[in-house]
Coordinates of C-alpha atoms in Angstrom, one line a residue:
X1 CA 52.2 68.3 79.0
X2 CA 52.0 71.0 81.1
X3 CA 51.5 71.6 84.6
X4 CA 48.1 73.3 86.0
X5 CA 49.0 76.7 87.4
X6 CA 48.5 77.2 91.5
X7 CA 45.9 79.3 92.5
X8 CA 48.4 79.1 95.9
X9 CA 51.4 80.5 94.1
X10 CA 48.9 82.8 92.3
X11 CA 47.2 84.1 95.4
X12 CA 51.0 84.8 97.1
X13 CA 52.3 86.9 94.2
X14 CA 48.8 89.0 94.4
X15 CA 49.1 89.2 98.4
X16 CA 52.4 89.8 98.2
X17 CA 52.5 92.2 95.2
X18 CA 49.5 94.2 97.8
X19 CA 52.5 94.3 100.3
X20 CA 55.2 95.7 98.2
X21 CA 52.8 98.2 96.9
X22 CA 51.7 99.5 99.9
X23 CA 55.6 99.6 101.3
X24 CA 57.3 100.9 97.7
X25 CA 54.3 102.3 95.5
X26 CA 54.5 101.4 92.0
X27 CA 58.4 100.9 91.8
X28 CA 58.2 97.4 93.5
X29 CA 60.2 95.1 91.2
X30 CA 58.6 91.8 89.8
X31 CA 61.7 90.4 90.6
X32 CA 61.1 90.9 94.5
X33 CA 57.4 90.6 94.7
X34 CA 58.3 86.8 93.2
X35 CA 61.4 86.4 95.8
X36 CA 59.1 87.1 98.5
X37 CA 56.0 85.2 97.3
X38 CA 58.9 82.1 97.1
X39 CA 58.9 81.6 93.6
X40 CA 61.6 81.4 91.0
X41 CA 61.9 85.0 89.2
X42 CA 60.3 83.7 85.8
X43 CA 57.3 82.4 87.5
X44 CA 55.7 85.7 88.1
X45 CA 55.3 85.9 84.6
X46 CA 53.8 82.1 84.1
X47 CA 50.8 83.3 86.1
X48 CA 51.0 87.6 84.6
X49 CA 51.7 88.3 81.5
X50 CA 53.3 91.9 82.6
X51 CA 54.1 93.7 85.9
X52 CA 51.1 96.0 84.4
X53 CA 48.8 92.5 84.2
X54 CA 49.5 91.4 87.9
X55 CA 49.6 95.3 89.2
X56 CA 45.8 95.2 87.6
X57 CA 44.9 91.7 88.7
X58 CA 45.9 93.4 92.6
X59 CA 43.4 95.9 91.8
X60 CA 40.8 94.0 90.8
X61 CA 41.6 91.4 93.7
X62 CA 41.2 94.6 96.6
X63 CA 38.3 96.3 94.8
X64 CA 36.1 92.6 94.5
X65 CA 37.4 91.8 98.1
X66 CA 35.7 95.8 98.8
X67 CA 32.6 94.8 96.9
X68 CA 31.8 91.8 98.9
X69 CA 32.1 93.5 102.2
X70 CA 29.9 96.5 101.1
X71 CA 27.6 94.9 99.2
X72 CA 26.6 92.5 101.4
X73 CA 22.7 91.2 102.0
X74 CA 21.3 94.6 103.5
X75 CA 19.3 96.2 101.2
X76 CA 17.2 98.9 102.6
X77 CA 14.4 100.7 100.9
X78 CA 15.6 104.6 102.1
X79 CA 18.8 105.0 100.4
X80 CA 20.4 107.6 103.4
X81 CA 19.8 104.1 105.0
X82 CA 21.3 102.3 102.4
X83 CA 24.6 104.5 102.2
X84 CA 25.1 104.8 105.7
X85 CA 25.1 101.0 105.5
X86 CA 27.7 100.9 103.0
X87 CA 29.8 103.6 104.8
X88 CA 30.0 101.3 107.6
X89 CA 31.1 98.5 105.9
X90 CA 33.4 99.8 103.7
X91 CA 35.2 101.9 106.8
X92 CA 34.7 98.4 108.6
X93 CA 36.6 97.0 105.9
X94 CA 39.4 99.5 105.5
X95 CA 40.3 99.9 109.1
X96 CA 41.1 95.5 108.8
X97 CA 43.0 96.5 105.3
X98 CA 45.1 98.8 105.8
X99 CA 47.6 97.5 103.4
X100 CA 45.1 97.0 100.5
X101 CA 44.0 100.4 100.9
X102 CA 47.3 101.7 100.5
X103 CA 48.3 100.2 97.1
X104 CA 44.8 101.1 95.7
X105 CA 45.3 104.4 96.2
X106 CA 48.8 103.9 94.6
X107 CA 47.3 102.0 91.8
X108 CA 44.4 104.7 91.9
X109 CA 46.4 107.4 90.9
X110 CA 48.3 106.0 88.2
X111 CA 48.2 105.3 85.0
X112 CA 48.4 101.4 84.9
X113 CA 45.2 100.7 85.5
X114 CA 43.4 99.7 82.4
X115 CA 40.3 101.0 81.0
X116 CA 39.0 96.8 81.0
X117 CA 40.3 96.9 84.6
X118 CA 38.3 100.2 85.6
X119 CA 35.5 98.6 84.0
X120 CA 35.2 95.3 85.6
X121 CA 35.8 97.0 89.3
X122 CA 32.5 99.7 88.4
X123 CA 30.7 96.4 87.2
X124 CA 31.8 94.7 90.8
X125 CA 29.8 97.5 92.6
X126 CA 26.5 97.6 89.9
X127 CA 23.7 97.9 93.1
X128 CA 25.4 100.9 94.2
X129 CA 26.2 102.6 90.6
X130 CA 22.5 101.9 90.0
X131 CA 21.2 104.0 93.1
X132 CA 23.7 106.3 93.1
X133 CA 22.6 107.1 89.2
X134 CA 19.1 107.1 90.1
X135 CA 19.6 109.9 92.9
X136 CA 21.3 111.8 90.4
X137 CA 18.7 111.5 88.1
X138 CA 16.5 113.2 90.7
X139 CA 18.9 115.7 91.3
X140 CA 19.6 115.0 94.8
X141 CA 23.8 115.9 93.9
X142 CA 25.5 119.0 93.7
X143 CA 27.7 117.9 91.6
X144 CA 27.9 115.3 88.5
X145 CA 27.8 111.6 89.7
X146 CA 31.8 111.0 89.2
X147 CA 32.3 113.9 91.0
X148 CA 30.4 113.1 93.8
X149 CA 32.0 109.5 94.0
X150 CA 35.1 111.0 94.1
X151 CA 34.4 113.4 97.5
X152 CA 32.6 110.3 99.1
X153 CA 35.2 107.8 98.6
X154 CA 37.9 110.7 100.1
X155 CA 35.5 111.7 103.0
X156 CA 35.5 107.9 103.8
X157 CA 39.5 107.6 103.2
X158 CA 39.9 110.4 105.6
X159 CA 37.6 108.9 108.4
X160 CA 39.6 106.0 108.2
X161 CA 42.6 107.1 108.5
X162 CA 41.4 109.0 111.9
X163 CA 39.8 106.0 113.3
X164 CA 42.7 104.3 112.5
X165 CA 44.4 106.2 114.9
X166 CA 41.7 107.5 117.2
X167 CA 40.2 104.7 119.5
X168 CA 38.3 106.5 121.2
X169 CA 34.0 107.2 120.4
X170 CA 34.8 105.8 117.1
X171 CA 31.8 104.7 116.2
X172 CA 31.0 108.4 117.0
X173 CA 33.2 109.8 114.8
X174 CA 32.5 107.3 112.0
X175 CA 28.9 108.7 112.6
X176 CA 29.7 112.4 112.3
X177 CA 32.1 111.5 109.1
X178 CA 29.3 110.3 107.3
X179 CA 27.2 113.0 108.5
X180 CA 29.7 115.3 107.2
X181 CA 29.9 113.7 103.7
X182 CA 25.7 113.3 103.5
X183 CA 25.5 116.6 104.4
X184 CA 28.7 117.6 101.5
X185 CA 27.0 115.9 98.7
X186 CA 23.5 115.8 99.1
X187 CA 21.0 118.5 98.5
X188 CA 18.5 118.7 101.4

């Protein structure tokens, strides 16, 4: 009989696969995400099928992890509202991550992702798809709705990465930053 997999090993080859991303991009080996998780070299692929299968479960794991911090309880009925609430937790959430942030945007940009994968993250943010297709529906973009995503999620990237290293009237600039983006993408 077999032995039931560990979430515990599971969750150390995602965390630690997050790590080596973020240090070595996409070349990080299976081989040493699994030495430093502290498993045996096989093992890895008990719990993954593929270096692709765990590099996809990492994404799914940050972008879920995203999800829950942005899409909390608040729910408010003027949708600037609304987006300037998810703006805050989601740069909230990236200045605590900065490592997950960096292998999603290594994983991001290449073309392991699955299309399943892409799928199940855009399901993981529905409440947000749904208002964000609505205002496009009144015309309230510039631009086409993937588009648009795109510019916010950069815009927000960027502000992080200056918070990150700006102390100072953050909250400020986290203000002005989504100013700036409402302002980029947003007919008046």
């Amino acid at each position: 009989m077999a032995r039931p997999l560990s979430e515990e090993k599971r969750q150390a080859l995602i965390q630690t696969a997050i790590d080596l991303i973020a240090e070595q991009g996409l070349s990080a080996s299976t081989a040493n995400i699994a030495k430093q998780a502290g498993v045996a070299s096989g093992t890895l692929f008990t719990y993954f099928d593929s270096k692709e299968a765990l590099f996809n479960q990492v994404y799914l794991a940050i972008k879920n992890d995203i999800a829950a911090a942005v899409l909390n309880d608040a729910v408010h009925n003027d949708w600037q509202t609304q987006m300037q609430h998810w703006w805050n937790a989601y740069i909230a959430w990236g200045i605590r991550h900065p490592r997950e942030r960096a292998a999603v945007r290594q994983l991001e940009s290449s073309p392991i992702l699955a299309q399943e994968t892409r799928q199940q993250v855009r399901e993981a943010f529905i409440p947000m798809w749904q208002m964000l297709a609505e205002a496009e529906r009144l015309g309230r973009f510039y631009l086409p709705l993937d588009l648009t995503v795109l510019m916010m999620e950069n815009m927000m990237e960027t502000t992080i990465q200056y918070l990150t290293h700006e102390t100072q009237a953050s909250a400020r600039y986290q203000q002005i930053g989504f100013e700036m983006m409402w302002r980029a993408v947003v007919k008046a």
